[in-house]
Coordinates of C-alpha atoms in Angstrom, one line a residue:
X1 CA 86.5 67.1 89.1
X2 CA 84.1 69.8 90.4
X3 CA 81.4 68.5 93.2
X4 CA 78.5 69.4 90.2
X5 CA 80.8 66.7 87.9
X6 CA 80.6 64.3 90.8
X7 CA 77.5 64.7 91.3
X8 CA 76.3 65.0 87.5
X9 CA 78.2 61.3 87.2
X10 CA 75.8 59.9 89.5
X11 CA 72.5 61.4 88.8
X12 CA 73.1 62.3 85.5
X13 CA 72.7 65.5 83.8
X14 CA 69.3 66.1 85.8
X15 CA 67.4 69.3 86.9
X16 CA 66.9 70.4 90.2
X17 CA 63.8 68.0 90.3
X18 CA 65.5 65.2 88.9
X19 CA 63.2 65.7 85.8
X20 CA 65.8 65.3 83.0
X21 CA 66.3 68.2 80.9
X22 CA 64.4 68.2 77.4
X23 CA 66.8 68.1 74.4
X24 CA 65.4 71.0 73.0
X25 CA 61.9 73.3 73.8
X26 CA 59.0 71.9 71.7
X27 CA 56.7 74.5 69.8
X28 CA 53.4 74.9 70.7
X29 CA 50.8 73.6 68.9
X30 CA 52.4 70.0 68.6
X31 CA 50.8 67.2 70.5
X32 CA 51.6 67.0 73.8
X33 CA 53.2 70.7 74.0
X34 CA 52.0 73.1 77.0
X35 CA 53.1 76.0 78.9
X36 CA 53.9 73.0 81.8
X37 CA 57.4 73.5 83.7
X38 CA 59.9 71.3 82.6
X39 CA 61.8 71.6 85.8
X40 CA 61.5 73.5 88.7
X41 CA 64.3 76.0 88.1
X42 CA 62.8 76.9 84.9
X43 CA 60.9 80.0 85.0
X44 CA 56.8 79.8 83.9
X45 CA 55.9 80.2 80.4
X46 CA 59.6 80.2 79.4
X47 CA 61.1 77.8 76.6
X48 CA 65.0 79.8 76.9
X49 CA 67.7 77.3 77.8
X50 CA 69.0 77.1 81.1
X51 CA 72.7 76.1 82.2
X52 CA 71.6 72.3 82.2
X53 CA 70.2 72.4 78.4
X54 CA 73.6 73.3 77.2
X55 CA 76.0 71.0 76.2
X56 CA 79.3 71.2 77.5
X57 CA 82.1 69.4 77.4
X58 CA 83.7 67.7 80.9
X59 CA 87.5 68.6 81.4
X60 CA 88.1 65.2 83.5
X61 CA 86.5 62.9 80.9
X62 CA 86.2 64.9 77.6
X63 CA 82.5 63.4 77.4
X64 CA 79.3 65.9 76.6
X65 CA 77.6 66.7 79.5
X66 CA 74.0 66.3 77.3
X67 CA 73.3 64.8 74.1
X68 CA 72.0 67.7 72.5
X69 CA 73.9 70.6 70.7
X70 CA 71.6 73.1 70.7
X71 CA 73.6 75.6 72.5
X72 CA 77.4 74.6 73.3
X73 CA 79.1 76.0 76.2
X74 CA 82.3 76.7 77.8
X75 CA 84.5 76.7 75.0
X76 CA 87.3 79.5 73.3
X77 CA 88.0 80.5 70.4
X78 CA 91.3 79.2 69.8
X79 CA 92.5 82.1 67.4
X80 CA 91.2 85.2 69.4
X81 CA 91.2 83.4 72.8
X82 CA 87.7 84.6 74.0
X83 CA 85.5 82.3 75.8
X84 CA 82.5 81.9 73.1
X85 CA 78.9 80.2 73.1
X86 CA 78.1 78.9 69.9
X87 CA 74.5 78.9 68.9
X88 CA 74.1 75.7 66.5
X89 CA 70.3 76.5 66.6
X90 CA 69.9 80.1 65.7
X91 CA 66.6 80.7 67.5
X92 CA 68.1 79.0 71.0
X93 CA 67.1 81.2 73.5
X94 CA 69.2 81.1 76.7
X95 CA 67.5 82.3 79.9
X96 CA 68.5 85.5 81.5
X97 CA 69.6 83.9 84.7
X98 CA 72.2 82.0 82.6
X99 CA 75.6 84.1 83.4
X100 CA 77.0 86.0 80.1
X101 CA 80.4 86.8 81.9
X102 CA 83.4 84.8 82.0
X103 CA 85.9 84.6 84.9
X104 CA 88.7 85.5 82.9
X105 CA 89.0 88.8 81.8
X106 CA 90.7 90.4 78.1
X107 CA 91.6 93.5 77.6
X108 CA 91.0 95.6 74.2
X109 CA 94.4 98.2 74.3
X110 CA 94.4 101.8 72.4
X111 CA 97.8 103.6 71.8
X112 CA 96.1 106.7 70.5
X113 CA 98.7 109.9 70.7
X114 CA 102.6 110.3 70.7
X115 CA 102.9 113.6 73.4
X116 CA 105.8 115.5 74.2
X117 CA 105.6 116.8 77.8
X118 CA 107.8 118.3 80.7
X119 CA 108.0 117.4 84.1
X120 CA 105.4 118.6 86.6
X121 CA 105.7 117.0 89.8
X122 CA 103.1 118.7 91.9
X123 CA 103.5 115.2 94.2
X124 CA 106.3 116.7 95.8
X125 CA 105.1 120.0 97.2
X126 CA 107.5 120.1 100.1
X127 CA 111.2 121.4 99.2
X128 CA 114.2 118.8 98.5
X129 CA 117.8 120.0 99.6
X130 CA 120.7 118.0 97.9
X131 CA 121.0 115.5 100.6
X132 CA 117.5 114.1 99.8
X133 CA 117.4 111.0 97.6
X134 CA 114.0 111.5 95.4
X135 CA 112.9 110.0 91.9
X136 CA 110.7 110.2 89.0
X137 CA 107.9 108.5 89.8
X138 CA 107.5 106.3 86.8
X139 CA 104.0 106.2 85.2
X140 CA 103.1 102.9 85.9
X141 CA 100.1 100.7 85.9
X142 CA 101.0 99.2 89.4
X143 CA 103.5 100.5 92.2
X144 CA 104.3 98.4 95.8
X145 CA 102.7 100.8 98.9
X146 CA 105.9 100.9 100.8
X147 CA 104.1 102.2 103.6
X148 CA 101.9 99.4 103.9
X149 CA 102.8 96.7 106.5
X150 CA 103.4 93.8 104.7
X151 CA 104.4 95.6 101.6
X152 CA 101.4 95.7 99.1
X153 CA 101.3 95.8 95.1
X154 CA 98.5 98.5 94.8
X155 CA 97.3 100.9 91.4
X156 CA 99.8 103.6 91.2
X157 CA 96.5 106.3 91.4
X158 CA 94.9 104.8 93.9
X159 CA 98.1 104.9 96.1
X160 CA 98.5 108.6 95.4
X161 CA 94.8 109.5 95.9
X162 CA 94.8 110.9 91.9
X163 CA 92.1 110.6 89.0
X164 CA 94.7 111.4 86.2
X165 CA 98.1 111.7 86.1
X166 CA 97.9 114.9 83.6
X167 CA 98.6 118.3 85.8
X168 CA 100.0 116.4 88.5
X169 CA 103.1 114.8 87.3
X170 CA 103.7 116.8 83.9
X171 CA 102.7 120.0 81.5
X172 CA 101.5 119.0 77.7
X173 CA 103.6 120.4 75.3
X174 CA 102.5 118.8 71.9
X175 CA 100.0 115.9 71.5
X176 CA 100.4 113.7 67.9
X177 CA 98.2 111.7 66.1
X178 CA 99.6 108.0 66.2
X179 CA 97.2 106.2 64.0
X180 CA 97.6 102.8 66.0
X181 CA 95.3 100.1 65.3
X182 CA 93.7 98.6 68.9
X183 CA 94.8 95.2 69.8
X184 CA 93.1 92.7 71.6
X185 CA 94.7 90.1 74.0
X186 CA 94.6 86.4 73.6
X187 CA 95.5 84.8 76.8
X188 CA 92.7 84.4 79.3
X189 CA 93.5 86.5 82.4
X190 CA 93.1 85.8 85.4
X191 CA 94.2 87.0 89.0
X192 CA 96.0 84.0 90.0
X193 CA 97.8 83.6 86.3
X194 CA 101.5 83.9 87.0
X195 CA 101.3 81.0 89.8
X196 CA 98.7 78.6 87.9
X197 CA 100.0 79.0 84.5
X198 CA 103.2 80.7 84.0
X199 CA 103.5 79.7 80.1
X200 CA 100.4 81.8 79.8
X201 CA 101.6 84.3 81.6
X202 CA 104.6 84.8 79.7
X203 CA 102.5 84.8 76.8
X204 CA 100.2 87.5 77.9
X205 CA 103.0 89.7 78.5
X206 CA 105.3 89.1 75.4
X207 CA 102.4 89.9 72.9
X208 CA 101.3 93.2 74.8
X209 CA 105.0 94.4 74.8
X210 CA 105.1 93.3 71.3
X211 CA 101.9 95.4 70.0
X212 CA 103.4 98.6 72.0
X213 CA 106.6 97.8 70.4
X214 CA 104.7 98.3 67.1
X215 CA 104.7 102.3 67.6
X216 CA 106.1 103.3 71.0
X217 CA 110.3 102.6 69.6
X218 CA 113.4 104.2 69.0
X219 CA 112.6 105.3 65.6
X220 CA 109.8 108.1 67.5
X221 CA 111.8 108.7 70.5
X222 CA 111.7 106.0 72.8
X223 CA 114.7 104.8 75.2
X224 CA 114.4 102.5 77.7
X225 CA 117.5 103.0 79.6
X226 CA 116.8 106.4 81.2
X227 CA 115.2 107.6 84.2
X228 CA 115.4 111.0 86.1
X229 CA 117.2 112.1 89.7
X230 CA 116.0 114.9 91.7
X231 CA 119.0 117.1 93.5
X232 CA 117.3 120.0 95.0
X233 CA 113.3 121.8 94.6
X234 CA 113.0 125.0 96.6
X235 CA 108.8 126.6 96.3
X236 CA 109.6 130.0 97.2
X237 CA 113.2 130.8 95.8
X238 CA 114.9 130.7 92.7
X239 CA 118.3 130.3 93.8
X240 CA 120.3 127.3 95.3
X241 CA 124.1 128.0 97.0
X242 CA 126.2 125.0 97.9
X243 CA 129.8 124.4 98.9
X244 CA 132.6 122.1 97.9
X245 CA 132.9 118.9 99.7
X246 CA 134.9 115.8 98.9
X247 CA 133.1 113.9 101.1
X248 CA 129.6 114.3 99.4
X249 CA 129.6 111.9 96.8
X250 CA 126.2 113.1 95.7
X251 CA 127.2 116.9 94.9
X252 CA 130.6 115.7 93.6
X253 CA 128.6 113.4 91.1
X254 CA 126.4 116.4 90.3
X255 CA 129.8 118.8 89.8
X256 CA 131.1 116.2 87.5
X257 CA 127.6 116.2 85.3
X258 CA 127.7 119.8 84.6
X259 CA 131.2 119.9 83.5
X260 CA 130.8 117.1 81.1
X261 CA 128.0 119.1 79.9
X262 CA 129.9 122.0 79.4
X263 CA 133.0 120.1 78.2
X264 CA 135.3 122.0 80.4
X265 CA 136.8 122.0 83.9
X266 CA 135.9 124.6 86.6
X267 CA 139.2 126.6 87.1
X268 CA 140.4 125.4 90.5
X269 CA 143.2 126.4 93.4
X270 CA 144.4 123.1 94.8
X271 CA 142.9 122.9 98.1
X272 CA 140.8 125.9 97.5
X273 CA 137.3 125.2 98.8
X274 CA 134.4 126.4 96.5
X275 CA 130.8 127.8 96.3
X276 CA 128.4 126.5 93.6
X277 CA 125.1 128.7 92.9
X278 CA 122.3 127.6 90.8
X279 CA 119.9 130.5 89.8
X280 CA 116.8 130.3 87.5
X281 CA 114.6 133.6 86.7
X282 CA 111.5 132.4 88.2
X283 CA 110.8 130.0 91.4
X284 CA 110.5 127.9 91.8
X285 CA 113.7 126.2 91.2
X286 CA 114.6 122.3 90.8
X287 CA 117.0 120.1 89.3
X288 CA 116.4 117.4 87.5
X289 CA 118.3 114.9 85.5
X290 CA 118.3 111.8 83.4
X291 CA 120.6 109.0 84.4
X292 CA 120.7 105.3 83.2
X293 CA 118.6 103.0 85.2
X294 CA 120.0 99.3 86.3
X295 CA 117.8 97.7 88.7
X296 CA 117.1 94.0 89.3
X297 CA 114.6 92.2 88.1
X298 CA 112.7 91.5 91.3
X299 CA 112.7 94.9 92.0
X300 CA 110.7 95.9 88.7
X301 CA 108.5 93.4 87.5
X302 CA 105.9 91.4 89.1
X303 CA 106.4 88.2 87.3
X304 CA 108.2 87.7 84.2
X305 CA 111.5 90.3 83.2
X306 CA 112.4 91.3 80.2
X307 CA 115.6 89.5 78.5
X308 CA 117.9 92.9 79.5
X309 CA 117.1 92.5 83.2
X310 CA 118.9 94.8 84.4
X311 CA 117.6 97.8 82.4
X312 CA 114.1 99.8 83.2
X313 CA 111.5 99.1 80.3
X314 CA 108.4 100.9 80.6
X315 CA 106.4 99.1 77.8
X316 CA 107.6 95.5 79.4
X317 CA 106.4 97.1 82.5
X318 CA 103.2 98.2 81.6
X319 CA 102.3 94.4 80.3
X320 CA 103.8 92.8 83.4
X321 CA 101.4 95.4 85.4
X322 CA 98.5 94.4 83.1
X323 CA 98.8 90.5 83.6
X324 CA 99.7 90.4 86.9
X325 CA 97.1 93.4 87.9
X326 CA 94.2 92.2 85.9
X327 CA 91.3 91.8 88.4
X328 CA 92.6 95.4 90.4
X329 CA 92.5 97.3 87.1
X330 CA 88.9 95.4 86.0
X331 CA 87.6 96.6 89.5
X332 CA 89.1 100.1 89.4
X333 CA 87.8 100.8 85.4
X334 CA 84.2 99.3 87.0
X335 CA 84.4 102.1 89.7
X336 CA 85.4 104.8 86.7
X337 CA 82.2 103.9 85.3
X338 CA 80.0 104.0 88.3
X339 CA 79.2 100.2 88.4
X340 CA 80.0 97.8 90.7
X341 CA 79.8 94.3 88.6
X342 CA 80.1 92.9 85.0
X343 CA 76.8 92.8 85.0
X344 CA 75.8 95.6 85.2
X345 CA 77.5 96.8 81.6
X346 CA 75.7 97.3 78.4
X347 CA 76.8 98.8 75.5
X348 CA 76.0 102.3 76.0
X349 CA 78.5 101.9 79.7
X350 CA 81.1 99.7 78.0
X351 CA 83.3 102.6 76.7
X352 CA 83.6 104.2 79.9
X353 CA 84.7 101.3 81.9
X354 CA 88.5 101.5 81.0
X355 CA 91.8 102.8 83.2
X356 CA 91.8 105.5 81.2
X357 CA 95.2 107.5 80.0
X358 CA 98.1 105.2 80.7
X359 CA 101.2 106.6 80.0
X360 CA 104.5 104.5 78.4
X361 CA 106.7 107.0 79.4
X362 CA 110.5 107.7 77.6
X363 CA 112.6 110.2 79.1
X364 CA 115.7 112.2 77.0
X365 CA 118.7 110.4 77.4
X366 CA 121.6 113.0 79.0
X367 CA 124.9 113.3 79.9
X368 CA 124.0 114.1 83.7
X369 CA 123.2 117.9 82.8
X370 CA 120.0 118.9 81.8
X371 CA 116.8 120.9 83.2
X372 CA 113.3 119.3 82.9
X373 CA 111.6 121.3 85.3
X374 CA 108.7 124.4 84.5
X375 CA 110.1 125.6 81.1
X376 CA 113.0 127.4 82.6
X377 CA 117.1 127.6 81.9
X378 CA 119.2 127.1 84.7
X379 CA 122.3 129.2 85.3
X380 CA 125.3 127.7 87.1
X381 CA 127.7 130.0 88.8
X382 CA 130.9 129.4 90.8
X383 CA 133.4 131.0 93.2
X384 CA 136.1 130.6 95.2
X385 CA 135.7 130.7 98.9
X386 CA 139.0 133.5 99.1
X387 CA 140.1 135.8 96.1
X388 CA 143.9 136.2 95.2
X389 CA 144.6 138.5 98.4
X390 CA 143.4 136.1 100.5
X391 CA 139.9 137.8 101.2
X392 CA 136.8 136.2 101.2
X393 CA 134.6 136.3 98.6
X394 CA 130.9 137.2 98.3
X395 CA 128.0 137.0 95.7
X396 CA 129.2 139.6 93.2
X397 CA 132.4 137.4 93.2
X398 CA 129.9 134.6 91.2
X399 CA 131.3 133.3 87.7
X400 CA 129.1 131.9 85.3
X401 CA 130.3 128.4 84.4
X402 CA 127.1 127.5 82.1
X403 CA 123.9 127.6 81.4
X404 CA 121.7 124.2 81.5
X405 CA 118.4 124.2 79.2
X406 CA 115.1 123.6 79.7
X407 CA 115.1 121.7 77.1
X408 CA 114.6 118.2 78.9
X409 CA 111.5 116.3 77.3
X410 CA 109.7 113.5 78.7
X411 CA 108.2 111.4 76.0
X412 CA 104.9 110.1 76.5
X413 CA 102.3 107.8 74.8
X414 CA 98.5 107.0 75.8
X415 CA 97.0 104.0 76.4
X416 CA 93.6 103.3 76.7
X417 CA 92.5 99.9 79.1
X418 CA 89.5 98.3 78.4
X419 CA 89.0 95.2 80.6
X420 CA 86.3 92.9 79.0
X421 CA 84.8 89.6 80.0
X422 CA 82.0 89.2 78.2
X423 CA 81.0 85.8 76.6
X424 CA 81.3 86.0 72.6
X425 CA 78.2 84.6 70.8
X426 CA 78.7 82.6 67.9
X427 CA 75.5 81.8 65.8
X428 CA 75.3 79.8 62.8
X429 CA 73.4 81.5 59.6
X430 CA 72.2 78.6 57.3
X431 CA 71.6 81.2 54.8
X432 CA 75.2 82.4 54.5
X433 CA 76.4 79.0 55.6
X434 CA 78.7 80.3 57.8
X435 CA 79.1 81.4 61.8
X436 CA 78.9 84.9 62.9
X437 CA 79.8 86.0 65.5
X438 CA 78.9 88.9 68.2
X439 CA 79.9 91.1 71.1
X440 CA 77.4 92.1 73.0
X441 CA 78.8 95.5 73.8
X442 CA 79.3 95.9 69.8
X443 CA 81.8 95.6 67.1
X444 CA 84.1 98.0 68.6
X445 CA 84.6 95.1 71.2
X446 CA 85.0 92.4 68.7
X447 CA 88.5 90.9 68.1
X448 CA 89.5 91.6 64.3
X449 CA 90.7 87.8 64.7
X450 CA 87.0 87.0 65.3
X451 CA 84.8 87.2 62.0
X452 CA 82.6 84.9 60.1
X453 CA 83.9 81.5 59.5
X454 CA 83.2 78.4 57.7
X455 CA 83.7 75.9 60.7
X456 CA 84.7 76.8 64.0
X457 CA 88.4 75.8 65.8
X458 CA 87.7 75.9 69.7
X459 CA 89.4 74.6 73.0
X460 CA 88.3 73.8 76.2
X461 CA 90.7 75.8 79.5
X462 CA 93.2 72.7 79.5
X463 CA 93.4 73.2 75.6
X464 CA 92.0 70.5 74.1
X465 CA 90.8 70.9 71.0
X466 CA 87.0 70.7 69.1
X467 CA 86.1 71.3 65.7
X468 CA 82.7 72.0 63.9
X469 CA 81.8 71.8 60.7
X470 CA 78.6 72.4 58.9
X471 CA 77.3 69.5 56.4
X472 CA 73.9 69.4 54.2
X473 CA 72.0 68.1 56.9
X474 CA 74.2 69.8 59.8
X475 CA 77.4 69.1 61.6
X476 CA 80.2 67.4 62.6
X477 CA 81.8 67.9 66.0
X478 CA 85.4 66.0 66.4
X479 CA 86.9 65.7 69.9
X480 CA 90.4 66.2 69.7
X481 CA 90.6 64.8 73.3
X482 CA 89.0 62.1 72.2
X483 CA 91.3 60.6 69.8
X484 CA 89.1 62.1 67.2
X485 CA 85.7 61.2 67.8
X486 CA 82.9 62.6 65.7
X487 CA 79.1 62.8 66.2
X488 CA 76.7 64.0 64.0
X489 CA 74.3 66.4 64.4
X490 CA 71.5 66.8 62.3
X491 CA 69.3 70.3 62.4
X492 CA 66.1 70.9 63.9
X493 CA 66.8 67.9 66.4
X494 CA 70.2 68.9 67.1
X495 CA 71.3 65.0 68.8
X496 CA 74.4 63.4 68.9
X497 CA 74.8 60.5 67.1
X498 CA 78.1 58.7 66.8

């Protein structure tokens, strides 16, 4: 129980000046009615309900913190999940001091093109010989700053000083309409999720991964299992020259690649030593390939792994990154849009505060041979270090063994992130009978889950459960949490009556 619930229990549900609050704003013109404060936190010549004129319901006891149902507060929607206020009286007016942000946040999620793309890593502008170890870096959501001290989970842009990720990690090649719908989450986010409510969690991340499953699979090119190696990047040349050595697992590994590629041996002298020669027409020159990815669970995901655990999967990632990242990505999509608070978003700003162009990325599964790198073949050539007279060789000596394609594709598809934690307001229409509800950033913002209804199903955070529903002279509210309790509330008055 909060210190306001303590001291609410106490005082009662007073104002500021211990004046109780009115059950509802009386019109003037009736006897008695003036444009007299009702309570000193209530602004002059103002009949808008403030946070004490709303009923809501106390998690501790379950009991109505007024006895008037004008305006109910603090409640969700149980199908769509959104926190909603639900406006019994249609002409309640709730002041403008009254917050209309939640503190969880939901995220609306666009799939909107299948690309096809090839690697661009302008990251790495310094050259890579063979002994270096360096990797794809994935296109996640959220990476761990290695160089920070303790290690810190930090936006994957941020960490590499970068507004998109197009031009600096790969080159379009074809862009495709996808025709996804946009999907809204359920679960209320928030930062602390994974440690206060792990079932929640879990939840959050199986039904993002399931709505990117929808259209990002392997029936339009996707494959988990692959990732990609960099051997060797050279700016200014376009050749690369090795030797043989058996104690160099690395280059032995590589050796091995292209031959299964090729599907034959290179012709070797026992105990001959070797010289290996990539060429390419153009520099720069790199070599990339795709290898299968195992790596622990720990080591990928923030909070809950996938059921192959020991296999990269980027759209598994991408939710884990979202659930677990929530308030970073809310704050960095604020900064996109050149505001600092929720507050501060109307509808016109809305569609610009998102992490714009995410990528779920799927790269071409290989045998351990295959160029991805600047739209270029690759030419592999070898030699033995002495010829048949026992001289040694030179360049014009080169064979060529094979010739690796450019034709390595990375597979990618975009993802818009809208972080949104607006309150939903649900009025009732006597007219129609029925309760409407609205965003108020628009209906672009509005769950499909959330349309007109006939009664309304809501829970409180803990998720117990209330139900309303309308009656000729006005409503029924049942406390779940109450072993069923009703009260009825009758329009234009709007009490509670047992």
């Amino acid at each position: 129980m909060s210190l306001e619930d303590d001291l609410r229990t106490i005082f009662g549900h007073l104002r500021p000046t211990y004046k109780r609050a009115p059950n509802r704003p009386r019109q003037l013109g009736q006897a008695g009615v003036s444009m007299i404060n009702e309570g000193s936190d209530m602004d002059k010549n103002t009949l808008c309900l403030d946070i004490y004129s709303m009923l809501r319901f106390n998690e501790s006891t379950g009991l109505p913190s007024i006895n008037n149902a004008r305006v109910i507060d603090g409640l969700f929607d149980i199908k769509s999940g959104r926190q909603v206020r639900v406006y019994l009286d249609p002409t309640a007016i709730v002041c403008d001091n009254v917050t209309k942000v939640s503190q969880y946040t939901w995220y609306k999620l666009q799939l909107k093109n299948k690309h096809r793309a090839v690697v661009d890593e302008k990251i790495f502008k310094e050259d890579k010989n063979l002994s270096d170890y360096r990797y794809w870096m994935n296109l996640d959501v959220l990476s761990v700053n290695l160089r920070a001290s303790p290690q810190e989970c930090i936006l994957t842009r941020e960490w590499l000083k970068i507004d998109t990720l197009k031009d600096t990690f790969y080159k379009m090649l074809t862009q495709t309409e996808l025709n996804a719908n946009a999907f809204f989450t359920t679960v209320p986010l928030s930062e602390n999720l994974l440690n206060s409510n792990r079932d929640q969690y879990t939840k959050a991340v199986k039904e993002i991964n399931q709505y990117l499953t929808v259209y990002v699979n392997k029936a339009n090119g996707y494959d988990s299992n692959f990732n990609l190696e960099l051997y060797f990047k050279y700016q200014n040349r376009n050749s690369f020259e090795t030797n043989s050595d058996s104690n160099d697992n690395k280059k032995n590994w590589l050796i091995y690649c292209i031959e299964q590629h090729a599907g034959k041996k290179i012709p070797k002298i026992d105990g001959m030593p070797q010289f290996y020669k990539w060429t390419t027409a153009n520099a720069p020159i790199s070599y990339y390939t795709a290898f299968t990815w195992t790596i622990s669970a720990s080591e990928a995901y923030w909070g809950i792994p996938p059921e192959n655990l020991n296999v990269y999967e980027a759209r598994w990632k991408c939710a884990d990154d979202l659930a677990y990242g929530v308030k970073m990505i809310k704050d960095y999509a604020l900064k996109q849009a050149e505001i600092k608070s929720d507050e501060e978003i109307t509808a016109a700003i809305a569609p610009y505060v998102k992490y714009a162009d995410h990528y779920i990325q799927s790269i071409d599964s290989s045998d351990g041979a295959q160029q991805f790198m600047y739209q270029q073949d690759l030419d592999f050539y070898y030699r033995d270090k002495y010829d048949e007279k026992g001289n040694l060789t030179t360049d014009k000596d080169y064979k060529l063994f094979t010739t690796i394609k450019s034709d390595g594709k990375l597979s990618l598809w975009s993802l818009d992130i809208y972080p949104d934690s607006a309150i939903i307001d649900i009025k009732y229409n006597p007219s129609k009978g029925k309760f409407i509800p609205a965003h108020p950033f628009g209906t672009d913002f509005l769950p499909p889950s959330l349309q007109e209804m006939d009664t309304l199903d809501l829970q409180d955070s803990l998720g117990n459960q209330y139900h309303i529903t309308p009656n000729q002279k006005g409503f029924f509210l049942i406390s779940e949490r109450l072993a069923g309790k009703r009260w009825t509330i009758e329009r234009d008055e709007y009490q509670l009556t047992e």
